[in-house]
Coordinates of C-alpha atoms (C1' of nucleotides) in Angstrom, one line a residue:
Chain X
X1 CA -6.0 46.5 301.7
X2 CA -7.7 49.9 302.4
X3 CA -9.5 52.2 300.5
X4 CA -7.2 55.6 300.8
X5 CA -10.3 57.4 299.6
X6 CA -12.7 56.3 302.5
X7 CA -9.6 56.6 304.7
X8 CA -8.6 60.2 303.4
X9 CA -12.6 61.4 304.2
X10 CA -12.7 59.5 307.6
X11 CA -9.9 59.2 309.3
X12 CA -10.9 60.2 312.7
X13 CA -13.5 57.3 312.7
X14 CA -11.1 54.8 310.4
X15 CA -8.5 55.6 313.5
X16 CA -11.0 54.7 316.3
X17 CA -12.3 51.7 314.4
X18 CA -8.8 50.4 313.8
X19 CA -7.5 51.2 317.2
X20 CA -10.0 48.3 318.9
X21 CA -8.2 45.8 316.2
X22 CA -4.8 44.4 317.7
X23 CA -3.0 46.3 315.5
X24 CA 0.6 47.1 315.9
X25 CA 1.0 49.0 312.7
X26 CA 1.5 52.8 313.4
X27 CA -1.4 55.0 310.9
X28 CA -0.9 58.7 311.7
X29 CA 1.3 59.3 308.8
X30 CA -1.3 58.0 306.1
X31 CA -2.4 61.2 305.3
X32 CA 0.5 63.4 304.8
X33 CA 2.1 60.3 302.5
X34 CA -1.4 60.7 301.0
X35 CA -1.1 64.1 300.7
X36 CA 2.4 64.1 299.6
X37 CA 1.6 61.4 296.5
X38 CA -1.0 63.2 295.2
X39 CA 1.1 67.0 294.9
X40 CA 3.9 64.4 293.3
X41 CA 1.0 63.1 290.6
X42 CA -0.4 66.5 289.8
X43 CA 3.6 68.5 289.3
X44 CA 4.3 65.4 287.1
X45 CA 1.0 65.6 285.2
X46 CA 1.6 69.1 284.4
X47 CA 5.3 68.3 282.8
X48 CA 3.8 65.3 281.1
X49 CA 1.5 67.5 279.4
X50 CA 3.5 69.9 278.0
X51 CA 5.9 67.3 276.7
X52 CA 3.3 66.1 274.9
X53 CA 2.0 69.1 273.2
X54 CA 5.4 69.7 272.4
X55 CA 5.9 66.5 270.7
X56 CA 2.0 66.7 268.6
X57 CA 3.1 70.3 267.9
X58 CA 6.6 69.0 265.9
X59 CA 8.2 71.8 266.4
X60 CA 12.0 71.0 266.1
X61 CA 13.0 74.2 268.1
X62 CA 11.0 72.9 271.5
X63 CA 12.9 69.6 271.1
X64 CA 15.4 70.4 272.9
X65 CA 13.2 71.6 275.7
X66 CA 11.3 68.6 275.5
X67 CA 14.2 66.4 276.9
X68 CA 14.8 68.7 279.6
X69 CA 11.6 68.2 280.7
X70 CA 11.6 63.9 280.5
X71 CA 14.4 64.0 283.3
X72 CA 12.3 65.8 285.1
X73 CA 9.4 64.1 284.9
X74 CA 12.0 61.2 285.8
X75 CA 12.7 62.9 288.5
X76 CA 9.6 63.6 290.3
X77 CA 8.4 60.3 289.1
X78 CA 11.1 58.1 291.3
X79 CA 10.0 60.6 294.1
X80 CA 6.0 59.7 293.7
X81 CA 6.7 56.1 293.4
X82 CA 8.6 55.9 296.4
X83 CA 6.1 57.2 298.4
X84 CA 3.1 55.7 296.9
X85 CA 5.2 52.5 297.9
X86 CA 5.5 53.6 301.5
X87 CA 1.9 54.3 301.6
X88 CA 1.1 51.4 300.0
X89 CA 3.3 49.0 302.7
X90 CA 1.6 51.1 305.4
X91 CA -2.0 50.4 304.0
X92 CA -1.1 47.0 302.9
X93 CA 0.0 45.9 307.2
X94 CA -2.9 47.6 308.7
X95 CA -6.1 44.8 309.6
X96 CA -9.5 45.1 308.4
X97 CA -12.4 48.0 309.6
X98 CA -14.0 45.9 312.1
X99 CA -18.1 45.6 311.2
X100 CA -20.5 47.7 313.6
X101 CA -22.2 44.0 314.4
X102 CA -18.4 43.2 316.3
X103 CA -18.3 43.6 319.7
X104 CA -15.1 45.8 321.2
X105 CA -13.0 44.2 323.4
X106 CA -8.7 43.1 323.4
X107 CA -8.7 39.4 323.6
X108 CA -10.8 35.7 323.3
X109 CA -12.0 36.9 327.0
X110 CA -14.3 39.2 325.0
X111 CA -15.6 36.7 322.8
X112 CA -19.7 36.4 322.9
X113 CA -21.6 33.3 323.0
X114 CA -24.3 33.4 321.0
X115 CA -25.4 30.1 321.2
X116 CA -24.3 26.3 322.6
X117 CA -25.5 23.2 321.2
X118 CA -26.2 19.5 321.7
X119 CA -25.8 17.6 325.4
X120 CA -22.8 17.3 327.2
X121 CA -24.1 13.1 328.3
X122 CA -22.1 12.4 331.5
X123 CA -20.8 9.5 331.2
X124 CA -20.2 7.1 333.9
X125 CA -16.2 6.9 333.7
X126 CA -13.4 9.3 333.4
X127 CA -13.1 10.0 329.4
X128 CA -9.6 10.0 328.6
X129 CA -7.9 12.1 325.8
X130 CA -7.6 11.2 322.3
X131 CA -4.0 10.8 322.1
X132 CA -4.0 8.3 324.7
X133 CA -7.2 6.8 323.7
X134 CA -5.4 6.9 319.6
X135 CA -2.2 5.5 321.1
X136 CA -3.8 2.5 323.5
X137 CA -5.6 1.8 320.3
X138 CA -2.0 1.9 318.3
X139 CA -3.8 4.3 315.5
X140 CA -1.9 7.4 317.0
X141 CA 1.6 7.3 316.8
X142 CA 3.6 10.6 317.8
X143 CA 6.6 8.9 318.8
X144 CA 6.6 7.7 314.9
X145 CA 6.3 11.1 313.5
X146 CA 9.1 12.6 315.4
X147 CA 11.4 10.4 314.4
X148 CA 10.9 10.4 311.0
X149 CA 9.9 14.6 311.0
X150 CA 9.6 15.7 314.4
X151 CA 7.5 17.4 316.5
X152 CA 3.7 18.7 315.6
X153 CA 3.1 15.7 313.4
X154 CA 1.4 12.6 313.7
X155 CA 0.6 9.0 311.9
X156 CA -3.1 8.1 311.6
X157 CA -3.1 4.8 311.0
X158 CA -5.9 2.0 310.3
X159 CA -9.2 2.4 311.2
X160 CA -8.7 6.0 312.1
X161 CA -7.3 6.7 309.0
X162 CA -10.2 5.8 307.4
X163 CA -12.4 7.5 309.7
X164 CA -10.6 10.6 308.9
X165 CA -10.8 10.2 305.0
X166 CA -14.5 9.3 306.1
X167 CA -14.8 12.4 307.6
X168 CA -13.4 14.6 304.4
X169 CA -15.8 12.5 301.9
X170 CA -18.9 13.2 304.6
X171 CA -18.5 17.0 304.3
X172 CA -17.5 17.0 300.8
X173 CA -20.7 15.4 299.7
X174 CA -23.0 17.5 302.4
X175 CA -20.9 20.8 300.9
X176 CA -21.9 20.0 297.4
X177 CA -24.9 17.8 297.8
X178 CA -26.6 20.0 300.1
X179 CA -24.9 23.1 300.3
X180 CA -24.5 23.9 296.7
X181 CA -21.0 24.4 297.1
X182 CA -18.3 23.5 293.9
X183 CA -16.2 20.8 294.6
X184 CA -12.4 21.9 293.9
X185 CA -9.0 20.4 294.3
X186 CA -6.5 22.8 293.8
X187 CA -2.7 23.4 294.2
X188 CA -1.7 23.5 297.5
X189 CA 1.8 25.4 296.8
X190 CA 0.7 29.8 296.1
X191 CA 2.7 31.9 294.2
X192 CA 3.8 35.4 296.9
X193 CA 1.3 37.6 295.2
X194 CA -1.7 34.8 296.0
X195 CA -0.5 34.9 299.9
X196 CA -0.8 38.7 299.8
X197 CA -4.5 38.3 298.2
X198 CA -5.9 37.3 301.4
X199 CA -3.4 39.0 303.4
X200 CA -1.0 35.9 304.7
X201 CA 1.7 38.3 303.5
X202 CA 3.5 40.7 304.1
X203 CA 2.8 40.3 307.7
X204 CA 2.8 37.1 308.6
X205 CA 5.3 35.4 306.7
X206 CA 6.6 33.7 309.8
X207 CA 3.7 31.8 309.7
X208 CA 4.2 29.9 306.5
X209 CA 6.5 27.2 304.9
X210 CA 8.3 28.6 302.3
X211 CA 9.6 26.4 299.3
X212 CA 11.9 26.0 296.9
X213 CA 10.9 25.0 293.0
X214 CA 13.7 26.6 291.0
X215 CA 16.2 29.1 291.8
X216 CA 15.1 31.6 289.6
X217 CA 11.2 31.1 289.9
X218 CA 9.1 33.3 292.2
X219 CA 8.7 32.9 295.9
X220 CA 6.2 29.8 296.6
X221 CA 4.3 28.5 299.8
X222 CA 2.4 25.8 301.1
X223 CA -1.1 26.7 302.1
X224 CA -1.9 27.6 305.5
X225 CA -5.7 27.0 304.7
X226 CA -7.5 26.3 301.2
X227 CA -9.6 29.9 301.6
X228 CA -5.9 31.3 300.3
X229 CA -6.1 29.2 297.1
X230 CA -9.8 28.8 296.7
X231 CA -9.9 33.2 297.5
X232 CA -7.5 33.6 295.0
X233 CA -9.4 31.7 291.9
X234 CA -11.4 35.4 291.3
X235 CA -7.4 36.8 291.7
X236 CA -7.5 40.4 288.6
X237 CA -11.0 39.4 287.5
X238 CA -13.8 41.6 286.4
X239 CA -16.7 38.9 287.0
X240 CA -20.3 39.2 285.5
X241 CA -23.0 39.6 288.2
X242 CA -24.7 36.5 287.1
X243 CA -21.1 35.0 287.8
X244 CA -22.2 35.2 291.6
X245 CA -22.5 33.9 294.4
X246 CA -19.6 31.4 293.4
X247 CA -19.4 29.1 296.4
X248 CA -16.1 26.3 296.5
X249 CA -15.4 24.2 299.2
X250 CA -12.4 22.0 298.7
X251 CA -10.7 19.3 301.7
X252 CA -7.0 20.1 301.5
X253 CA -3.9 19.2 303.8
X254 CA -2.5 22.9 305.4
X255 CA 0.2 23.4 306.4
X256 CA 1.2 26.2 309.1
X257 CA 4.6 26.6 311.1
X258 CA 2.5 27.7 314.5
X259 CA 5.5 30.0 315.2
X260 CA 4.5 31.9 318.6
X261 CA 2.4 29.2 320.0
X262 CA 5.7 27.5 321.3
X263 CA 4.8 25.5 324.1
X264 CA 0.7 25.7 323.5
X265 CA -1.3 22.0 323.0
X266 CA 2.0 20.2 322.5
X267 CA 0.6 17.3 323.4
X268 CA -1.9 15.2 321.1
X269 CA -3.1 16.7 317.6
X270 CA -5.0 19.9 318.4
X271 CA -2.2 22.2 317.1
X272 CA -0.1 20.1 314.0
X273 CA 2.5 21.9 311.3
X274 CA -0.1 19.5 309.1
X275 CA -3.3 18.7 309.0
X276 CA -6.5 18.0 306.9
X277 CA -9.3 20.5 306.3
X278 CA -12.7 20.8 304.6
X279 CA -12.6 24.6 303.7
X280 CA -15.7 26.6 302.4
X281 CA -15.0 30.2 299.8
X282 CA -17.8 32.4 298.8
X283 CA -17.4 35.2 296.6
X284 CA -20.4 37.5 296.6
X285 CA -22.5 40.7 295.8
X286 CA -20.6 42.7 299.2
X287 CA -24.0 43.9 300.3
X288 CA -25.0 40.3 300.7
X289 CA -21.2 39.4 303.2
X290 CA -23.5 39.7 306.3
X291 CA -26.4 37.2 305.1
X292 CA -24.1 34.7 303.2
X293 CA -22.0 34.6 307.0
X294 CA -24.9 33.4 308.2
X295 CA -25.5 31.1 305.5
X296 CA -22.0 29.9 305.8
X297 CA -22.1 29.6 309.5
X298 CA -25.0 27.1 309.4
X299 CA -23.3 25.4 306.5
X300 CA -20.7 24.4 309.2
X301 CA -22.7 23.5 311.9
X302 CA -24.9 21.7 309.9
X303 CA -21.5 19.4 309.8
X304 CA -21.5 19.2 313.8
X305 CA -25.7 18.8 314.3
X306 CA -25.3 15.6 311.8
X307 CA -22.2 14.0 313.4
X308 CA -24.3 14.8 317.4
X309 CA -21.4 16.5 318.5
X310 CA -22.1 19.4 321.1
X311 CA -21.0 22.7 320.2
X312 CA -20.9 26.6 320.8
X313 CA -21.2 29.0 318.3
X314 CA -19.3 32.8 319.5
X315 CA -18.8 36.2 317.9
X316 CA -15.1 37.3 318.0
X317 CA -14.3 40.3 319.2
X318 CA -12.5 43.1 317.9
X319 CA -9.1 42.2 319.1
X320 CA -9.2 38.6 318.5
X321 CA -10.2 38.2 314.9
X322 CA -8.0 38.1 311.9
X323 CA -5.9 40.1 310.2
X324 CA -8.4 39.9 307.3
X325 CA -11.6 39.6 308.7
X326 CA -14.2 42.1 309.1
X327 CA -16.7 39.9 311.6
X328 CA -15.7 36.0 312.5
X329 CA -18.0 33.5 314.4
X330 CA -15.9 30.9 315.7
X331 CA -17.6 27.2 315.9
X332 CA -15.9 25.3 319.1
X333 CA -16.8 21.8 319.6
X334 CA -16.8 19.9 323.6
X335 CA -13.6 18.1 324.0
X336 CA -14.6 15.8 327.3
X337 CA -10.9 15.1 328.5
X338 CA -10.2 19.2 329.1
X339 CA -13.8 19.9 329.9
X340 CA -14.0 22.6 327.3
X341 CA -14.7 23.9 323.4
X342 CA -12.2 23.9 321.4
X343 CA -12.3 25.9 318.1
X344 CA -13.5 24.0 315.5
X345 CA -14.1 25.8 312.5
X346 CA -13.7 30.1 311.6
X347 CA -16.1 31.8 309.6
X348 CA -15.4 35.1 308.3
X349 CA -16.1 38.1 306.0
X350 CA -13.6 39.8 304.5
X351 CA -15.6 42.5 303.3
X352 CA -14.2 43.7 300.2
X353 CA -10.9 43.9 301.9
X354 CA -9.5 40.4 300.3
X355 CA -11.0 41.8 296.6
X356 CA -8.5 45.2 296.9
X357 CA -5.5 43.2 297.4
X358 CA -6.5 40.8 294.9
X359 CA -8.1 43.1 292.2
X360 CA -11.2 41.2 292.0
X361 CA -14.5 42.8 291.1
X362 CA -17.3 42.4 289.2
X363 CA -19.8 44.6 287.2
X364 CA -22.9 45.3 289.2
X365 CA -26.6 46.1 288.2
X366 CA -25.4 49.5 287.2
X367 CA -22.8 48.4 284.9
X368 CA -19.8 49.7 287.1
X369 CA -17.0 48.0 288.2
X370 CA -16.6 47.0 292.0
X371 CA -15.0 45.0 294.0
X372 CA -16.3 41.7 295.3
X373 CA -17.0 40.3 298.6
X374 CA -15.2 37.1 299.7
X375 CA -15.8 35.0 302.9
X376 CA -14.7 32.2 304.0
X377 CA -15.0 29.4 306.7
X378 CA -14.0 25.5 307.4
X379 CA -16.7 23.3 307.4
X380 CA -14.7 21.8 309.3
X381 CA -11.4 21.1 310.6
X382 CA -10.8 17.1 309.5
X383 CA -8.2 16.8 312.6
X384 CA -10.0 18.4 315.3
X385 CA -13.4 16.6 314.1
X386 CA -11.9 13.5 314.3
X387 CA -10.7 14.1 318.0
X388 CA -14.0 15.1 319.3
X389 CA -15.4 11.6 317.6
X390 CA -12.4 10.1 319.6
X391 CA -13.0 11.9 323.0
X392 CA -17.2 11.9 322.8
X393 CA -18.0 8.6 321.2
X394 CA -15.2 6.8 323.5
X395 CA -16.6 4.0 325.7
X396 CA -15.3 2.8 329.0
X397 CA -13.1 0.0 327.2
X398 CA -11.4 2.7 325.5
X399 CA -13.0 1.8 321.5
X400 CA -14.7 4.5 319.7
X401 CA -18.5 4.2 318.4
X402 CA -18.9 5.3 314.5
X403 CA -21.3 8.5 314.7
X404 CA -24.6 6.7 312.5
X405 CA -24.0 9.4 309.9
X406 CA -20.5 8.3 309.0
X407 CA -21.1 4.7 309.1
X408 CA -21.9 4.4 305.5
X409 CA -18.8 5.9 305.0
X410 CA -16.9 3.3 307.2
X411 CA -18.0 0.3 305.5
X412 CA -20.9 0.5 307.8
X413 CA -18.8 -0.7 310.9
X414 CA -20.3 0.8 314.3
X415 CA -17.0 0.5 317.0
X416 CA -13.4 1.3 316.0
X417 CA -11.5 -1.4 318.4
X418 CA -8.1 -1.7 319.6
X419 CA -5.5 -3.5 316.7
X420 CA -4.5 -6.6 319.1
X421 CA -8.5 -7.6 319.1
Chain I
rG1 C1' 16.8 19.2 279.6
rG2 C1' 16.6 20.5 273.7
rA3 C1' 13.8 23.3 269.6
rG4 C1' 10.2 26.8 268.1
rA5 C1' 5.7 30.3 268.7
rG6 C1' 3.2 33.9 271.2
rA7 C1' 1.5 37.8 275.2
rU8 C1' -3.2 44.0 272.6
rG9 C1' -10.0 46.0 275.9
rG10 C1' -14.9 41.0 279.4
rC11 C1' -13.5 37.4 275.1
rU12 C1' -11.6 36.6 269.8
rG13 C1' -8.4 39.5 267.0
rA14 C1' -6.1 43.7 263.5
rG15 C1' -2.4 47.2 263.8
rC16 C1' 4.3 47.0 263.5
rG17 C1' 7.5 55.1 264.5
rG18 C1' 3.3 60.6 264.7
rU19 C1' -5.2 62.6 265.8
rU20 C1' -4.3 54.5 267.6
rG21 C1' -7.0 54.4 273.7
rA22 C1' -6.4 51.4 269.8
rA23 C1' -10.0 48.4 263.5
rA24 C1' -13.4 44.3 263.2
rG25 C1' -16.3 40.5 265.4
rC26 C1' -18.6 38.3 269.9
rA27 C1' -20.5 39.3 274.7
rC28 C1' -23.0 43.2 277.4
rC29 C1' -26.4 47.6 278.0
rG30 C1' -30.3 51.1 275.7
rG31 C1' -33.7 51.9 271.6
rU32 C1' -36.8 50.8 266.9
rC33 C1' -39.7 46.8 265.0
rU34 C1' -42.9 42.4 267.2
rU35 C1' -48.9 40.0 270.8
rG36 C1' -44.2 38.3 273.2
rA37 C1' -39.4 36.4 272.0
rA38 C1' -35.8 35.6 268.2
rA39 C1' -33.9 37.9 263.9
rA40 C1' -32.8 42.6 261.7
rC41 C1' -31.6 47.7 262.3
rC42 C1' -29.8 52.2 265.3
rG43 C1' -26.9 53.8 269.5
rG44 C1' -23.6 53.0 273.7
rC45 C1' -19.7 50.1 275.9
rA46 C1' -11.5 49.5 278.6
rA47 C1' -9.1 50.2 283.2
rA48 C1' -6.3 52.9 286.9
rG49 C1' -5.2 57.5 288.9
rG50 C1' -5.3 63.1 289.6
rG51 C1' -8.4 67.8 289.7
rG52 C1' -13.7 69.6 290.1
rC53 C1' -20.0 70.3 294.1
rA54 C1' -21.0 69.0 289.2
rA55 C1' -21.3 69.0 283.7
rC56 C1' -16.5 67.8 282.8
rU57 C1' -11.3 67.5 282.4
rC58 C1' -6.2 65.9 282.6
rU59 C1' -2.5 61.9 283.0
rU60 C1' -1.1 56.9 282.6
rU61 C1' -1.7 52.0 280.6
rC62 C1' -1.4 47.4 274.3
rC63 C1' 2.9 41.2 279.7
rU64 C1' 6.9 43.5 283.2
rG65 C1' 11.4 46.5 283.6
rG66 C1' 15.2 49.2 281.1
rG67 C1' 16.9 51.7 276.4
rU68 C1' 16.7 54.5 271.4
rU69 C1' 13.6 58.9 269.7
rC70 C1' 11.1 65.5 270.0
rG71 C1' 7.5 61.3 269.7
rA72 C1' 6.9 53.8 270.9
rA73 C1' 1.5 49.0 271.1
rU74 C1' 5.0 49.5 267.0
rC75 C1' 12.4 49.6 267.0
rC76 C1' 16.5 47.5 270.7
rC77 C1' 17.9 44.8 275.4
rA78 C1' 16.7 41.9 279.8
rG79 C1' 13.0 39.3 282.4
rU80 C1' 8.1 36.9 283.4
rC81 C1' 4.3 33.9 281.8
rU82 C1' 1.7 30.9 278.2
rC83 C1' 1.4 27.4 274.1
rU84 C1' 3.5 23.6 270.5
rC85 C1' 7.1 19.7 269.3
rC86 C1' 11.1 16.3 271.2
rG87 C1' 13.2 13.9 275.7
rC88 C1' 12.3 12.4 280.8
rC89 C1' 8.5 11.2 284.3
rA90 C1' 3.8 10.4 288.5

RNA sequence: GGAGAGAUGGCUGAGCGGUUGAAAGCACCGGUCUUGAAAACCGGCAAAGGGGCAACUCUUUCCUGGGUUCGAAUCCCAGUCUCUCCGCCA
């Protein structure tokens, strides 16, 4: 959500700034709705008024006069509150101000590298993919999934299985060990208003799996990500400033409907309706957003450096970054079998743009109430971590070496082998 | 699924038709005292929105939405949420 005041005093620059987002929500009318609403306040104001010193005088011959004036204040209030609402639904579909630190551009070809990670070892065989290195292992079944759901899921089974609970306790315990991160485990099911917090609604409801609890109870979604839940923990708060930084991470199941990316990574488990991820939340002072990014950032590489998996850290440009994001570095990791990076975790600030649609704020040093910053980032994605493990630590007789950081979390074995041997 | 109880400022909690935006306490901020701190005492302290360069001022808000009334935190209706007891259950 945007702030009408800074949009009312800068439009010009709000309208250049936005038009760089990809943004398909049409802003020119902002101003006279804004213009409009606040004529509607002031006549009704007025009326109010004198209804009231009519009522504190008790003066039985203005009575009368007095309930003329309550349908018209009815009147022009039906009027103001439709177009606040308009206003509001305009405000509430337009992305976030991108920061000056983003650089301009329309789509992922714009993206910066800022820097790449770890050695891409040539190894002396073809590497194969992980589906068909998690299938010839019989620890990848897709075939299983679509019968039983259908496409976009997968079983894990056995030792993979374990490798990829391995993986969520490994992050967990650098996230909170390490990190100083709060370990949560929350509801993954959101009431509406929660989606709308961090901005998964109104816009892109397509995006989510709606469910049904009662008939008559409120609209309620599975998580796309654990930042909605986790966000949402500060949801109409007025925290102290000693309250901050609060830093959660939590290692959730999310659940997205991938609508529009029909046909995209079909095969294999890059792009699943479900899947497992260690997510990281920060609410903080919002002069600080740009530092705890940072922060936050190496908090997810961190993950990557431990496990020796090469990686590339890039700056997103304006057109390919969230609807909610103000400035996102995107973490890809090296997938051998499509000799490329492939996103791995997203780390963003929100600004204060979350906090408005949530009402969160806290008082500051000067005792006044603002709103809060929130970020947030995985740290990382369980699924795609584990198929980098697969497709990097694969040797030539298709088993898969333990990374040495994990292997305390395996049960100290060093080679996941095929079921049959 | 059955039976009750409740929802008031950051928190606890009074008020149950007319200077009540709201007592009191806690928390918080400022001051006096103290070598420093604590204690004690004094003072301040809700939010949102509109107008104004500003000092300031106006309006709204006591869960939400309707209704009664000149006037509602207070009365009536509907809804939401929370809690307790019983049943069922991971």
């Amino acid at each position: 959500m945007h702030d009408i005041k800074y949009i009312r005093d800068n439009f010009e620059n709000f309208k250049k700034k936005i038009s760089k987002r990809n943004n398909t929500t049409k802003i020119d009318n902002i101003l006279d709705l804004d213009k409009k609403n606040r004529k509607l306040i002031q006549d009704k104001e007025n009326l109010e008024k004198e209804k009231k010193n009519i009522s504190k005088s008790k003066d039985e011959k203005m009575f009368l006069k007095s309930k003329e004036i309550s349908s018209s204040i009815k009147k022009l209030s039906d009027e103001q509150i439709k177009i606040k609402t308009e206003l509001e639904n305009l405000l509430s579909s337009i992305p976030n101000i991108p920061h000056n630190d983003v650089p301009d551009g329309s789509n992922e070809k714009d993206n910066k590298i800022i820097e790449t990670k770890g050695n891409l070892q040539k190894k002396n065989f073809k590497e194969k993919s992980h589906f068909e290195l998690g299938e010839k292992l019989g620890m990848l079944d897709f075939d299983l999934a679509s019968k039983t759901t259908g496409s976009r899921f997968v079983f894990v089974k056995d030792k993979l299985a374990m490798l990829e609970r391995a993986l969520s306790n490994f992050m967990l315990d650098i996230h909170t060990l390490e990190n100083g991160y709060r370990e949560i485990s929350p509801p993954l099911i959101a009431s509406e208003s929660t989606m709308y917090g961090t901005g998964q609604l109104p816009k892109f409801e397509n995006d989510q799996f709606e469910i049904k609890l009662e008939i008559n109870d409120g609209r309620k979604f599975l998580i796309p990500t654990a930042e909605v839940i986790l966000t949402n923990m500060v949801k109409n708060q007025i925290l102290k400033q000693s309250d901050l930084p609060i830093r959660l991470v939590a290692s959730t199941p999310c659940f997205r409907k991938e609508a529009g990316s029909y046909g995209k990574d079909t095969k294999g488990m890059i792009r699943q309706h479900q899947f497992y991820k260690v997510e990281l939340v920060s609410i903080v002072e919002p002069e600080n957003c740009s530092e705890e990014l940072e922060r936050m950032t190496n908090c997810a590489t961190m993950i990557l450096d431990k496990l020796k998996l090469p990686y590339r850290k890039i700056i997103l440009c304006s057109g390919d970054m969230g609807f909610s994001a103000e400035k996102t570095y995107d973490i890809e990791v090296w997938l051998p079998s499509e000799q490329k990076y492939r996103e791995i975790s997203s780390c963003s600030s929100c600004g204060t743009f979350q906090s408005r649609r949530m009402n969160s704020k806290y008082k500051n040093s000067k005792n006044e109430n603002v709103f809060t910053g929130t970020l947030n980032g995985s740290g990382l994605a369980i699924g795609r971590t584990l198929i980098s493990i697969i497709e990097n630590y694969q040797t030539e007789d298709g088993s898969i070496n333990i990374p040495d950081a994990l292997r305390p979390y395996m049960n100290n074995i060093d080679k996941i082998l095929p079921i049959s041997s």
